[in-house]
CSV table of C-alpha atoms in Angstrom, one decimal:
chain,number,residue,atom,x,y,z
B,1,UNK,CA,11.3,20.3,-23.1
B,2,UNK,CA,10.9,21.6,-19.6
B,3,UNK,CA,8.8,19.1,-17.4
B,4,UNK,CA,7.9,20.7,-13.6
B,5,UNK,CA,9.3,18.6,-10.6
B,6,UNK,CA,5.5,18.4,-9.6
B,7,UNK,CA,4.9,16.4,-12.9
B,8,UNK,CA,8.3,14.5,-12.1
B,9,UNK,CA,7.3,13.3,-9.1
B,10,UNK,CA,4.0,11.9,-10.4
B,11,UNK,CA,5.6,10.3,-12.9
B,12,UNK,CA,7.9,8.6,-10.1
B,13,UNK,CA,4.2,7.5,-8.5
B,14,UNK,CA,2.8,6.3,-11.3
B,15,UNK,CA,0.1,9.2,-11.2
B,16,UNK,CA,0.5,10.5,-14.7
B,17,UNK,CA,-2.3,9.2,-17.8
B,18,UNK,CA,-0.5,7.1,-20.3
B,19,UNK,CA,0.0,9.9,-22.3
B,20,UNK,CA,1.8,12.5,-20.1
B,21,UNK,CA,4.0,9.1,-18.8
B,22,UNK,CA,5.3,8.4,-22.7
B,23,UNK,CA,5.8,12.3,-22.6
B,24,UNK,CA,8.1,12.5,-19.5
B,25,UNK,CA,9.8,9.1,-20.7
B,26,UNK,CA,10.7,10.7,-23.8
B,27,UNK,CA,11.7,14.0,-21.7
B,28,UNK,CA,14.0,11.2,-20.0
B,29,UNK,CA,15.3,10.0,-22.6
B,30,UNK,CA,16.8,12.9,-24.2
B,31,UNK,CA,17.7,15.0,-21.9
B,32,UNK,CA,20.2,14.3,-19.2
B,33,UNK,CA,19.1,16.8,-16.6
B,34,UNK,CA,15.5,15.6,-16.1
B,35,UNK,CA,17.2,12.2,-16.1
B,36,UNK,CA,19.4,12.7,-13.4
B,37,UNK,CA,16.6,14.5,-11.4
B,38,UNK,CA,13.9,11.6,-11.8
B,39,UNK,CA,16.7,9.0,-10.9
B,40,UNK,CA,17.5,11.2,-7.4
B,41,UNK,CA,13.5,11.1,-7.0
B,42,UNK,CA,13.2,7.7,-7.5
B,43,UNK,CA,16.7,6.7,-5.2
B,44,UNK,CA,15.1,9.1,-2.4
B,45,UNK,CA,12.1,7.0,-3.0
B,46,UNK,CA,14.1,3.6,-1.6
B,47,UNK,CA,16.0,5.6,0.9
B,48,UNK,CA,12.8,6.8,2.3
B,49,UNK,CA,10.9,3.2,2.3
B,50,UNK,CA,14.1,1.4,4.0
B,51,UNK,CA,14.5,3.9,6.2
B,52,UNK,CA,11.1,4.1,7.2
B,53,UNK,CA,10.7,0.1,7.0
B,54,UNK,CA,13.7,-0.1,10.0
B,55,UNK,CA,10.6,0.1,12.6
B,56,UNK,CA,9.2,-3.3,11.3
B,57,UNK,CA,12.6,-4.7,12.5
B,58,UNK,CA,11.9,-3.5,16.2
B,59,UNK,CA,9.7,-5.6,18.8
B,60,UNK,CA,6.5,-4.3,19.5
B,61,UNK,CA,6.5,-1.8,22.4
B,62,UNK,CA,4.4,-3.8,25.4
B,63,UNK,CA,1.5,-1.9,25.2
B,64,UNK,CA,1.0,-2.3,21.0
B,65,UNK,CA,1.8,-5.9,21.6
B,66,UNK,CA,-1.1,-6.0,23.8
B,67,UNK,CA,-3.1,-4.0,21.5
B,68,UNK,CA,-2.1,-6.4,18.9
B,69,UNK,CA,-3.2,-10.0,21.1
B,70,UNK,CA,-6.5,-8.2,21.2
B,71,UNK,CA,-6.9,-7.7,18.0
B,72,UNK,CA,-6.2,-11.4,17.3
B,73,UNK,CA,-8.2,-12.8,20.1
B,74,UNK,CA,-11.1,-10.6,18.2
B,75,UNK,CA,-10.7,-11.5,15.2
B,76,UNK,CA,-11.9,-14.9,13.2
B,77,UNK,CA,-8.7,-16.2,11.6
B,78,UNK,CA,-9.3,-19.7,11.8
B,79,UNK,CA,-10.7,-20.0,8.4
B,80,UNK,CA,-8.5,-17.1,7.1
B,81,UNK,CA,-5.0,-18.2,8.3
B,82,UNK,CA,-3.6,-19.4,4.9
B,83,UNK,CA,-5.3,-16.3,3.1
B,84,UNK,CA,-3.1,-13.1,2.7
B,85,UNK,CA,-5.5,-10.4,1.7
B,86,UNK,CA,-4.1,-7.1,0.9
B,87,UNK,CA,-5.7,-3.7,2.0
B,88,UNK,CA,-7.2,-1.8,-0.6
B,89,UNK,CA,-4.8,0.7,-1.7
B,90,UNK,CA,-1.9,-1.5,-2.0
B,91,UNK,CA,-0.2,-2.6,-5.2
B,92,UNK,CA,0.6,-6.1,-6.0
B,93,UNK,CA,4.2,-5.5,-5.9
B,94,UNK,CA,3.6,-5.2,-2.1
B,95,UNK,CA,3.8,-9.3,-2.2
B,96,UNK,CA,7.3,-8.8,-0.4
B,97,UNK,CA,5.2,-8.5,2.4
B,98,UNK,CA,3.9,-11.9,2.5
B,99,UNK,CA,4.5,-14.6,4.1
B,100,UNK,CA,7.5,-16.2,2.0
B,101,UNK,CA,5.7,-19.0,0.3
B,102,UNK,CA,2.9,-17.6,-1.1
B,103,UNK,CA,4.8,-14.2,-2.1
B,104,UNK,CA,6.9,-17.0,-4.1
B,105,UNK,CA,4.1,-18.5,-5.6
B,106,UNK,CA,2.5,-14.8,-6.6
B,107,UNK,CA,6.3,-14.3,-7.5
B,108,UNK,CA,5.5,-16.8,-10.2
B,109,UNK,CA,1.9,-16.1,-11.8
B,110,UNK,CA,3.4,-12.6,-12.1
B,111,UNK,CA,4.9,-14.5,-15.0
B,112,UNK,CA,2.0,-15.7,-16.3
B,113,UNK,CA,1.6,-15.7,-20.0
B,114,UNK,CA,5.3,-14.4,-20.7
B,115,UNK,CA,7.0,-16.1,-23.2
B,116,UNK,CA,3.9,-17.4,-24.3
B,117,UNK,CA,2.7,-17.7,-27.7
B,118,UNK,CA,-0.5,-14.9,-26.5
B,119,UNK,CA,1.7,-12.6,-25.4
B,120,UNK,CA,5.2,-12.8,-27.7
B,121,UNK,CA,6.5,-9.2,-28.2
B,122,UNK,CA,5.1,-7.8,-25.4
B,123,UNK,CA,8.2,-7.1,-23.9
B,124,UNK,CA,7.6,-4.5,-22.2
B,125,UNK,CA,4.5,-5.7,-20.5
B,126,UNK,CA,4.6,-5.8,-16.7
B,127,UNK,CA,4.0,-9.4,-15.5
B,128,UNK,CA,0.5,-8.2,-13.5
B,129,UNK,CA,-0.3,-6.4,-17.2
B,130,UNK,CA,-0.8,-9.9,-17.8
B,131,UNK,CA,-2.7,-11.0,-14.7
B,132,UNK,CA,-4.8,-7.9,-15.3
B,133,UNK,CA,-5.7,-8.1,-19.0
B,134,UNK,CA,-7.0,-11.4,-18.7
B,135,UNK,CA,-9.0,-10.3,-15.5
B,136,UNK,CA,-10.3,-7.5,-17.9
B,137,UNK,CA,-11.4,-9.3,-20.7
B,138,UNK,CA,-12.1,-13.5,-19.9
B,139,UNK,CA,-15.8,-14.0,-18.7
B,140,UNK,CA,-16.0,-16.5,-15.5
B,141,UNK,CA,-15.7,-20.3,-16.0
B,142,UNK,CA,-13.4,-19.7,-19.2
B,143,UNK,CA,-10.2,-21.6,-18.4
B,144,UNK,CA,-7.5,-20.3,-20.7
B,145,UNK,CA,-3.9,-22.7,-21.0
B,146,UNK,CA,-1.1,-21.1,-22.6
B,147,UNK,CA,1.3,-23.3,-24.3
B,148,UNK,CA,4.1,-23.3,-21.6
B,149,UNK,CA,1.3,-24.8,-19.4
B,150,UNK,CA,0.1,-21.9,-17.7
B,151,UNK,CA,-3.7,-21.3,-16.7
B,152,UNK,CA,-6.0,-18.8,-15.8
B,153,UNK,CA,-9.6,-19.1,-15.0
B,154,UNK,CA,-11.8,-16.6,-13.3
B,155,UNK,CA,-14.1,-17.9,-11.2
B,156,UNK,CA,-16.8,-15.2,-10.5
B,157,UNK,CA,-17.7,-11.6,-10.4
B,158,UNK,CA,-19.2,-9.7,-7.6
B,159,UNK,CA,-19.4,-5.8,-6.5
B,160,UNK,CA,-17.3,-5.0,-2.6
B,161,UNK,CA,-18.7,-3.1,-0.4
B,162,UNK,CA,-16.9,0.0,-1.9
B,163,UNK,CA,-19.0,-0.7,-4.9
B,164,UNK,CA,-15.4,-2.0,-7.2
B,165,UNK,CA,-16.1,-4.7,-8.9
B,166,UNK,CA,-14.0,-7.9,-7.6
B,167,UNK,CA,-13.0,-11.0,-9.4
B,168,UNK,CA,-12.8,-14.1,-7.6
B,169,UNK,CA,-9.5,-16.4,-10.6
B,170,UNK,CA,-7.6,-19.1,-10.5
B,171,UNK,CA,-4.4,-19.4,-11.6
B,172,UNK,CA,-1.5,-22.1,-11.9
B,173,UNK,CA,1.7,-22.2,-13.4
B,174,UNK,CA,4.1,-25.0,-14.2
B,175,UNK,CA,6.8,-24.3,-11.3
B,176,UNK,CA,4.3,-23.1,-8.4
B,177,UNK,CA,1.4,-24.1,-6.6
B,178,UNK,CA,-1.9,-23.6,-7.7
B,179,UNK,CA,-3.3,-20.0,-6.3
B,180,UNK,CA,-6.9,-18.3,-5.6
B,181,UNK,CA,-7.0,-15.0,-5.8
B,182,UNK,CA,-9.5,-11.9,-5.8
B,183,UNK,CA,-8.4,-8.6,-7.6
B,184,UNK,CA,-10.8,-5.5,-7.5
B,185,UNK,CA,-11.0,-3.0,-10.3
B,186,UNK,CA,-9.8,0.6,-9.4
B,187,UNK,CA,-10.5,3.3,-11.9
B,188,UNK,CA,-7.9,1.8,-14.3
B,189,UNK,CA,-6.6,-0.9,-13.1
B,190,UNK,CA,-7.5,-4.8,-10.9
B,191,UNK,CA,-5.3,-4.8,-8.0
B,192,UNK,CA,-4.9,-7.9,-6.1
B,193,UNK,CA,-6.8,-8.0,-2.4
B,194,UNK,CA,-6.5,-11.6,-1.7
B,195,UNK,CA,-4.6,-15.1,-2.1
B,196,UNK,CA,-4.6,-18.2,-1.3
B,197,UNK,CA,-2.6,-21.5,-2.1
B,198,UNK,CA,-5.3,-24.1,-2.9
B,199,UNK,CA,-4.8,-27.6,-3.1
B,200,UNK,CA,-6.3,-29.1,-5.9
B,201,UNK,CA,-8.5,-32.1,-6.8
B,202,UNK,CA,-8.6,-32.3,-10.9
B,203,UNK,CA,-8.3,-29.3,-11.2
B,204,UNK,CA,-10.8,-27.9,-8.6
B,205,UNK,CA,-10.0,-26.3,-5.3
B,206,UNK,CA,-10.9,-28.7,-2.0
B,207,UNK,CA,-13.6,-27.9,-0.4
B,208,UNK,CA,-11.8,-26.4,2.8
B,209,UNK,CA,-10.3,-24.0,0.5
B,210,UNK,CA,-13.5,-23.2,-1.0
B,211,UNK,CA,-14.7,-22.2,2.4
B,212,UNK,CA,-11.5,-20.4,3.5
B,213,UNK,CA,-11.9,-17.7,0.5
B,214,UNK,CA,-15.8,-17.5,1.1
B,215,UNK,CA,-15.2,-15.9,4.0
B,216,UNK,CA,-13.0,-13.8,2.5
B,217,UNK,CA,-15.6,-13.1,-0.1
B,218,UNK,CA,-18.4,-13.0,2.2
B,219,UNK,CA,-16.7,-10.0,3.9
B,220,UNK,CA,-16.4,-8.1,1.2
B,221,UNK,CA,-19.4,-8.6,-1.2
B,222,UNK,CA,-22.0,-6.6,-1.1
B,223,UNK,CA,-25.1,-7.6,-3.5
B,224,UNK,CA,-25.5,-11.0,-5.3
B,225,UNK,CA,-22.7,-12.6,-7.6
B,226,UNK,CA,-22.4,-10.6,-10.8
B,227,UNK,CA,-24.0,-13.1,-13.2
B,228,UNK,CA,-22.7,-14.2,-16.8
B,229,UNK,CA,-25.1,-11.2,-19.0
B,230,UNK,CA,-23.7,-8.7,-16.6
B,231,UNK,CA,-20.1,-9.7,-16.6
B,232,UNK,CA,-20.3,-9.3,-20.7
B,233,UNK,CA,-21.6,-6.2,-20.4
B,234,UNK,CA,-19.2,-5.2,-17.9
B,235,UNK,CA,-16.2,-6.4,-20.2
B,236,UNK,CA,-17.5,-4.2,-23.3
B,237,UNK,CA,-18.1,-1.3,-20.8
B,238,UNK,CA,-14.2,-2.2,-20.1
B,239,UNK,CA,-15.6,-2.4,-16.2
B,240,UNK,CA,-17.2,0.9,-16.1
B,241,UNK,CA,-19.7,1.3,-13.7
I,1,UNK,CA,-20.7,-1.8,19.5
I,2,UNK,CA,-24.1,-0.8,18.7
I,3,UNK,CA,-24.2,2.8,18.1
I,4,UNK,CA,-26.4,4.6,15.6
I,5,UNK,CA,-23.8,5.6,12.7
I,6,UNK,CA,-21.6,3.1,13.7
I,7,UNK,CA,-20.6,-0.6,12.8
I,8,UNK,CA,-22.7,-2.8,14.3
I,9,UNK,CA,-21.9,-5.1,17.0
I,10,UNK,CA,-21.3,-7.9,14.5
I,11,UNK,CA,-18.8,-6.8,12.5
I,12,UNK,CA,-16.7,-6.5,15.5
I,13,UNK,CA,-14.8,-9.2,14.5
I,14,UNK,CA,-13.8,-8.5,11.2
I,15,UNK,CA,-13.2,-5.0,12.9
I,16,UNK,CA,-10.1,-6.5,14.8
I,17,UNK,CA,-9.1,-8.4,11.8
I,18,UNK,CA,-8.5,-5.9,9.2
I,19,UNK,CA,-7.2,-3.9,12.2
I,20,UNK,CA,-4.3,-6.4,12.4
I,21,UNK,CA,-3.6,-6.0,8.8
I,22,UNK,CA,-3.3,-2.6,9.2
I,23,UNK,CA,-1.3,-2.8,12.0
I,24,UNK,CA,2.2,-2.8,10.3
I,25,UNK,CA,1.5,0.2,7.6
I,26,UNK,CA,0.2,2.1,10.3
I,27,UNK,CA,3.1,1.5,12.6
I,28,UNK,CA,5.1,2.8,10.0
I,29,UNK,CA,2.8,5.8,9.1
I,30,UNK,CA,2.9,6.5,13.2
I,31,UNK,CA,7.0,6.3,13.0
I,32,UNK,CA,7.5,8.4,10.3
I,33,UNK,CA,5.4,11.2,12.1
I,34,UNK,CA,7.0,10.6,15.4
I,35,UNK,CA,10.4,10.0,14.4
I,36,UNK,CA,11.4,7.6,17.1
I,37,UNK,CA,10.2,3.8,17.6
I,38,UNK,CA,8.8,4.3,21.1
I,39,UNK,CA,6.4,7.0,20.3
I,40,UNK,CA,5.0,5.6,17.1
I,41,UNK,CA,4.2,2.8,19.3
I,42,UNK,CA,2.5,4.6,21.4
I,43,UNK,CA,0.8,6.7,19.2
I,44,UNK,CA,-0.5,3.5,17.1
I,45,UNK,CA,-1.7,1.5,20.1
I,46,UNK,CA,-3.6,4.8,21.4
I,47,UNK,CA,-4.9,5.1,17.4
I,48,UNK,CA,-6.0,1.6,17.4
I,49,UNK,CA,-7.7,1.8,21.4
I,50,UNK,CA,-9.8,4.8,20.0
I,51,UNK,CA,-11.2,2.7,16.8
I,52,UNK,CA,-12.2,0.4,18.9
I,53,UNK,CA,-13.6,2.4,21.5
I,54,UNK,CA,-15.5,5.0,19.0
I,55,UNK,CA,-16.1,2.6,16.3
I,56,UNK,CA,-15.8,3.5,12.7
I,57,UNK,CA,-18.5,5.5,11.1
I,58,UNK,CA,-20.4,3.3,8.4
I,59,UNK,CA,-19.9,5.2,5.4
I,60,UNK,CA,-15.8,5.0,5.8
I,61,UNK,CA,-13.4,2.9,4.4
I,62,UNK,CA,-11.9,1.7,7.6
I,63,UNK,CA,-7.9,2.1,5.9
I,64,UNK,CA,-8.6,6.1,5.6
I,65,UNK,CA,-10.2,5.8,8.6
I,66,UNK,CA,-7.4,4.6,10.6
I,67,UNK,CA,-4.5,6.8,9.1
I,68,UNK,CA,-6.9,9.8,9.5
I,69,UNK,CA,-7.3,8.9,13.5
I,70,UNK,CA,-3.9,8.2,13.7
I,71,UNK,CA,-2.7,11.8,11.8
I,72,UNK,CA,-5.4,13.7,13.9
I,73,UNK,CA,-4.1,11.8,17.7
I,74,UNK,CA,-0.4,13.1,16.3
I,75,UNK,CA,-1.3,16.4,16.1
I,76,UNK,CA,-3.4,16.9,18.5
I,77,UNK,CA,-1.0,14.6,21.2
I,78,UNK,CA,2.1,14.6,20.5
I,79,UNK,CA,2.9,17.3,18.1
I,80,UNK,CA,4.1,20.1,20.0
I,81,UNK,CA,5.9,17.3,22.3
I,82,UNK,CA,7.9,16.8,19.7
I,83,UNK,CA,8.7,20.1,18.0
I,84,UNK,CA,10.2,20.7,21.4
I,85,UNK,CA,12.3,17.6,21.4
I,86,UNK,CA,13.4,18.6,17.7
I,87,UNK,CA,15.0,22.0,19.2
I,88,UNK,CA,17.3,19.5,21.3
I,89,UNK,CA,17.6,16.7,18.9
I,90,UNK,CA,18.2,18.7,15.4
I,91,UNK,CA,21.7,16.7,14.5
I,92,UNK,CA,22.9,20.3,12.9
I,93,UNK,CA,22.3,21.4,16.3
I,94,UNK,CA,24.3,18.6,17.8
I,95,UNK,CA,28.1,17.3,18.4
I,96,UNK,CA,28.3,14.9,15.8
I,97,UNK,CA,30.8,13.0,13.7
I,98,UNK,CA,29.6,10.5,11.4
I,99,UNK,CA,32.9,9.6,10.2
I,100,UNK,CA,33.9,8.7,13.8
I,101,UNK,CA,31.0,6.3,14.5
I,102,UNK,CA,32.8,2.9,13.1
I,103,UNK,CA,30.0,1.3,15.0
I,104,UNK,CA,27.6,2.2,11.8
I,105,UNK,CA,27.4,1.1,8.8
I,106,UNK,CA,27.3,3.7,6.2
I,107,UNK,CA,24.3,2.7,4.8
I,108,UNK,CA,22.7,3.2,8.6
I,109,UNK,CA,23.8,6.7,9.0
I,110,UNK,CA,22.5,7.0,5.3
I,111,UNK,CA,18.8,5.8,6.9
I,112,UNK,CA,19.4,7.5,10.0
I,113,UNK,CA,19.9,10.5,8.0
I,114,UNK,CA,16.4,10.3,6.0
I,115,UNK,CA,14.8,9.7,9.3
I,116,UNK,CA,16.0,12.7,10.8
I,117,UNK,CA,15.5,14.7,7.4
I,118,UNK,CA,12.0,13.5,7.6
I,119,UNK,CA,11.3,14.8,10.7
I,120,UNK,CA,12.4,18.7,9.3
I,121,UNK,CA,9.5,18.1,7.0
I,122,UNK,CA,6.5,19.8,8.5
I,123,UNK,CA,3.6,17.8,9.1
I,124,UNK,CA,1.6,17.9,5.9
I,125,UNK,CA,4.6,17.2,3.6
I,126,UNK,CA,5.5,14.1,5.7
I,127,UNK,CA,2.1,12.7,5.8
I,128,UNK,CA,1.7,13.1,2.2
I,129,UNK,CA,4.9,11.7,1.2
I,130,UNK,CA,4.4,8.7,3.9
I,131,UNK,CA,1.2,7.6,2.2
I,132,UNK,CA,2.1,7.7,-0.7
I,133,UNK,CA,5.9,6.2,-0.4
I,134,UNK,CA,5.7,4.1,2.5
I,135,UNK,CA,1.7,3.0,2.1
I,136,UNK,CA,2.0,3.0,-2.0
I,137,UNK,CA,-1.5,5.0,-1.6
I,138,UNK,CA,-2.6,7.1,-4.8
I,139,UNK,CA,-2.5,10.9,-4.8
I,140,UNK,CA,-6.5,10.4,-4.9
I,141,UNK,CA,-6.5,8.2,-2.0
I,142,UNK,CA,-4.3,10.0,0.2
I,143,UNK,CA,-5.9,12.9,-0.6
I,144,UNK,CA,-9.2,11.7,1.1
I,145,UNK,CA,-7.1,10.4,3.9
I,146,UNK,CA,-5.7,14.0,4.4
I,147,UNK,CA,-9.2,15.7,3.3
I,148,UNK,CA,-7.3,18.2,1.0
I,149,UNK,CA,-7.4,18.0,-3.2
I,150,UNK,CA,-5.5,15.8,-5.0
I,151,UNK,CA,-3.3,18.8,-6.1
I,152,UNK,CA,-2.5,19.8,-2.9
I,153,UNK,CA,-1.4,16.1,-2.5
I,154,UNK,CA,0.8,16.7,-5.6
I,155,UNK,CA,2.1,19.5,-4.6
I,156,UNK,CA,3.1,18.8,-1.1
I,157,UNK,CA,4.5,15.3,-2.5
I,158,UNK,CA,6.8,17.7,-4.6
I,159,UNK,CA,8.2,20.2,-1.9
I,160,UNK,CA,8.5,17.1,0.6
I,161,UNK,CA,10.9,15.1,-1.7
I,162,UNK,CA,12.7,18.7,-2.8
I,163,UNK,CA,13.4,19.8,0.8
I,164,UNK,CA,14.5,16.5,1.9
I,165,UNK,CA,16.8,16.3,-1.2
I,166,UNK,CA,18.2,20.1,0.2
I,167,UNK,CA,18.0,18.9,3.7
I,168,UNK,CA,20.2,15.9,3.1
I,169,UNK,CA,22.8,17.4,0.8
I,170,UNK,CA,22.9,20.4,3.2
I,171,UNK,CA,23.9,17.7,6.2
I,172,UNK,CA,26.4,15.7,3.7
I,173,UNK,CA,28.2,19.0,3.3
I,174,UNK,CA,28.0,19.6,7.0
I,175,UNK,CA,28.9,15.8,7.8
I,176,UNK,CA,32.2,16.6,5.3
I,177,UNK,CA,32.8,19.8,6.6
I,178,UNK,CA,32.7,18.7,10.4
């Protein structure tokens, strides 16, 4: 089977529809020259992120610094300073980018639902495949437990400003603190834009915390909350607009 | 800033604030363009003084937005600056030997290498491949951000990660050979 490098390399991004990925897997699989090529493509890959990542470790030149305390004297981060938001394109995986404590409590709902009883077999599963189908298919105000103690509850709908919808969930498991989060749905896939330790009273997020992600939501909502009738219908259109 | 077209005076704030979230993506998008710390510095602070000073149109996502400015100050700035430097600075071009720099670890020269390989990239190969690698964008995204098709993404994406490939084997032979 001859597979082009063009179709390797968007197999490496993840830009491939299910089918043509199980195709170039299986192209992987047997033979040893498309292999070796995709495993050079993806090495190059990490070459090319650490390499390019070696500015982050260099102090701001004077002038971006100053650019920078602008930015920060502009901006309103008092209510924001314990929310990590993400920027639009990114993947969840980019949580190494997080301060160290919350990336280690996303670290752990990414393992959400494994091992659980809902899930068994699904092996191969990515841990935010779990996140994301229960995004997909519980309506707001369900609160689902699993039976190593894990729970999920999505709060609330609403369309951003880029017309995505955006899901405001909960989500807690046994060995890390209790996190709010808010995951847009792309074309295939929710991708997470937000998160937040909260601090919990029965169950419930203080009312602090409340306000800290309604800024976040407020920034990004356009329209009124998505009610219950609509998120329904959204779930059987499988969030089609 | 109230200007027609543009984002109104009260959004200025949350202007600045996803500004400093994009701050460190687009540092790295300016270094892989430029090549060297100091000029992606530059080039991002003079990226991020025009946003604020022109605003952001209001039918933009401000992420696109940013990396757009930030390509379009590159080449119309510092781009032929630095095809001049490369004549000088092209390590085939130079007196080097790698194996003689015990200062370095080999896994430095290994980065330093993929910097440098980068930078024979032409421009539209290195952008594309920078989204996409360094920002994790999607072809479609970076395609807006480039204002080409998402083939043309694919494409370049392709020839950037087979000349670096060529480039770098061609300087491990050289490296050896030296």
């Amino acid at each position: 089977m001859t597979i082009s490098d063009e179709k390797l390399n968007a197999f490496i991004d993840g830009e491939l529809s299910a089918l043509e990925m199980s195709i170039v897997r299986d192209a992987i699989a047997k033979d040893d020259h498309i292999a070796d090529r995709a495993e050079a493509l993806a090495a190059l890959n990490s070459q090319i992120t650490a390499s390019l990542s070696a500015i982050d470790a260099i102090p701001l030149s004077a002038g971006l610094s100053q650019v920078k305390s602008q930015l920060e004297t502009g901006a309103h981060t008092e209510a924001a300073d314990n929310v990590v938001s993400f920027p639009w394109w990114r993947q969840a995986q980019a949580a190494m980018t997080m301060p160290t404590a919350i990336a280690a409590s996303i670290a752990a709902i990414f393992g959400f639902f494994l091992n659980s009883e809902t899930h068994t077999g699904a092996g191969a599963m990515s841990d935010w495949s779990a996140i994301s189908q229960a995004l997909s298919n519980q309506t707001s105000g369900e609160l689902v437990t699993t039976n190593n103690g894990s729970s999920f509850e999505a709060r609330l709908t609403f369309l951003n400003q880029e017309g995505e919808y955006c899901r405001q969930f909960y989500i807690k498991t046994n060995n890390a603190p209790a996190l709010q989060s808010i995951a847009c749905r792309t074309e295939s896939d929710w991708q997470l834009r937000a998160a937040m330790p909260t601090v919990e009273q029965d169950g419930y997020q203080t009312a602090s915390n409340d306000r800290a992600l309604d800024d976040v939501i407020d920034a990004m909502i356009k329209g009124d909350i998505v009610s219950l009738e609509q998120e329904n219908k959204a779930i059987e259109r499988r969030w089609k607009q | 800033m109230a200007v027609n077209g543009i984002r109104a005076d009260n959004e200025d704030n949350k202007l600045h604030a996803e500004l400093l979230e994009l701050l460190p993506g687009l540092r790295r998008y300016a270094y892989s363009l430029c090549g060297t710390a100091d000029d992606a510095d530059d080039l991002c602070q003079s990226a991020v003084e025009r946003i604020l000073e022109k605003g952001v149109p209001e039918d933009v996502v401000l992420a696109k937005w940013a990396f757009r400015v930030c390509r379009n100050l590159w080449i119309d700035q510092y781009r032929a600056t630095r095809t001049r430097e490369l004549a000088v600075e092209n390590p085939l071009l130079q007196d080097i030997n790698i194996s003689d720099d015990s200062r370095r670890t080999e896994n430095e020269i290994q980065l330093q290498q993929v910097n440098l390989a980068m930078q024979e990239l032409n421009e539209e190969q290195r952008s594309a491949l920078s989204l996409v690698t360094l920002q994790s964008m999607s072809y479609k995204d970076a395609a807006e951000v480039l204002e080409v098709p998402v083939g043309t993404v694919m494409s370049r994406i392709s020839r950037a990660r087979a000349n670096l490939m060529k480039y770098l084997n061609t300087q491990s032979t050289f490296a050896q050979g030296h």
